Amino acid sequence: MKISRKKVFSPSSMITCMSDILCVTNRLLCGGDFLKQMERIAEARPAGIILREKDLSEEEYTVLAAQVMNICRRAGVPCILHSFPAAARKLHAEAIHLPLDLFLAMDEGEKASFRVIGVSCHSAEEAETAEKHGATYISAGHIFDTDCKRGVPGRGLAFLETTCKAVSVPVYAIGGISPENIDAVRAAGAAGACIMSGLMRCKAPENYLNLLQEKTTA
């Protein structure tokens, strides 16, 4: 049976591409020109690009975010800023992704600045809290063992399925997602997946995204 998946961005919203993959950035993984890699990824048309560069100062992040937003705008791909709500408002960003604690610290006026607010959650209870306070989508993880969380076991597909059932907003799986396991992620009820290292290191992002899309559950 095909799983019905709710998307962060509807076709009438910010994009028309059919991808259910959100790219999460980490320029330290690129091994080359980060902005060139952003251009390649944006041209491949993922569902969105989350600019997650948490080691930067807010000033440094704002400069980089303006550049990446321009790249995404030219490609017609949503750019989702991360961690710095004030910088996102300054740049007139429509979308932001936050850790749960930062999200809960925002007042309603700050939240109203954004049309899309993603929140990172690590339990079904956290997901319910995020939805209750206005999150429009959730990232849930980490699902599988990954080098980014070396030594910390993944929470697994049962955790993902429980989280998806706990909320009505879209849930995107993160952590160790690959072409080999994305079918199971979708079957668990996820709207899609967040991919970091696979896209940061990939020389042909379009081919990689096509491979992930070809694995759609029948």
CSV table of N, CA and C in Angstrom, one decimal, residues 20-21 55 57 140 146 177 205:
chain,number,residue,atom,x,y,z
A,20,ASP,N,11.0,14.7,-2.1
A,20,ASP,CA,10.6,14.7,-0.6
A,20,ASP,C,11.9,14.7,0.2
A,21,ILE,N,13.0,15.2,-0.4
A,21,ILE,CA,14.3,15.2,0.3
A,21,ILE,C,14.7,16.7,0.6
A,55,ASP,N,28.5,26.5,13.5
A,55,ASP,CA,29.7,26.9,14.0
A,55,ASP,C,30.0,28.4,13.7
A,57,SER,N,29.3,32.5,13.6
A,57,SER,CA,28.7,33.6,14.4
A,57,SER,C,27.5,34.0,13.6
A,140,ALA,N,12.8,14.3,12.7
A,140,ALA,CA,12.9,13.4,13.8
A,140,ALA,C,14.2,12.5,13.6
A,146,THR,N,25.0,6.8,12.5
A,146,THR,CA,25.6,7.7,11.5
A,146,THR,C,26.9,8.3,12.1
A,177,ILE,N,20.2,8.3,6.6
A,177,ILE,CA,19.3,8.0,5.6
A,177,ILE,C,20.1,7.8,4.3
A,205,PRO,N,24.7,15.7,-7.5
A,205,PRO,CA,23.5,15.7,-6.7
A,205,PRO,C,22.2,15.3,-7.4
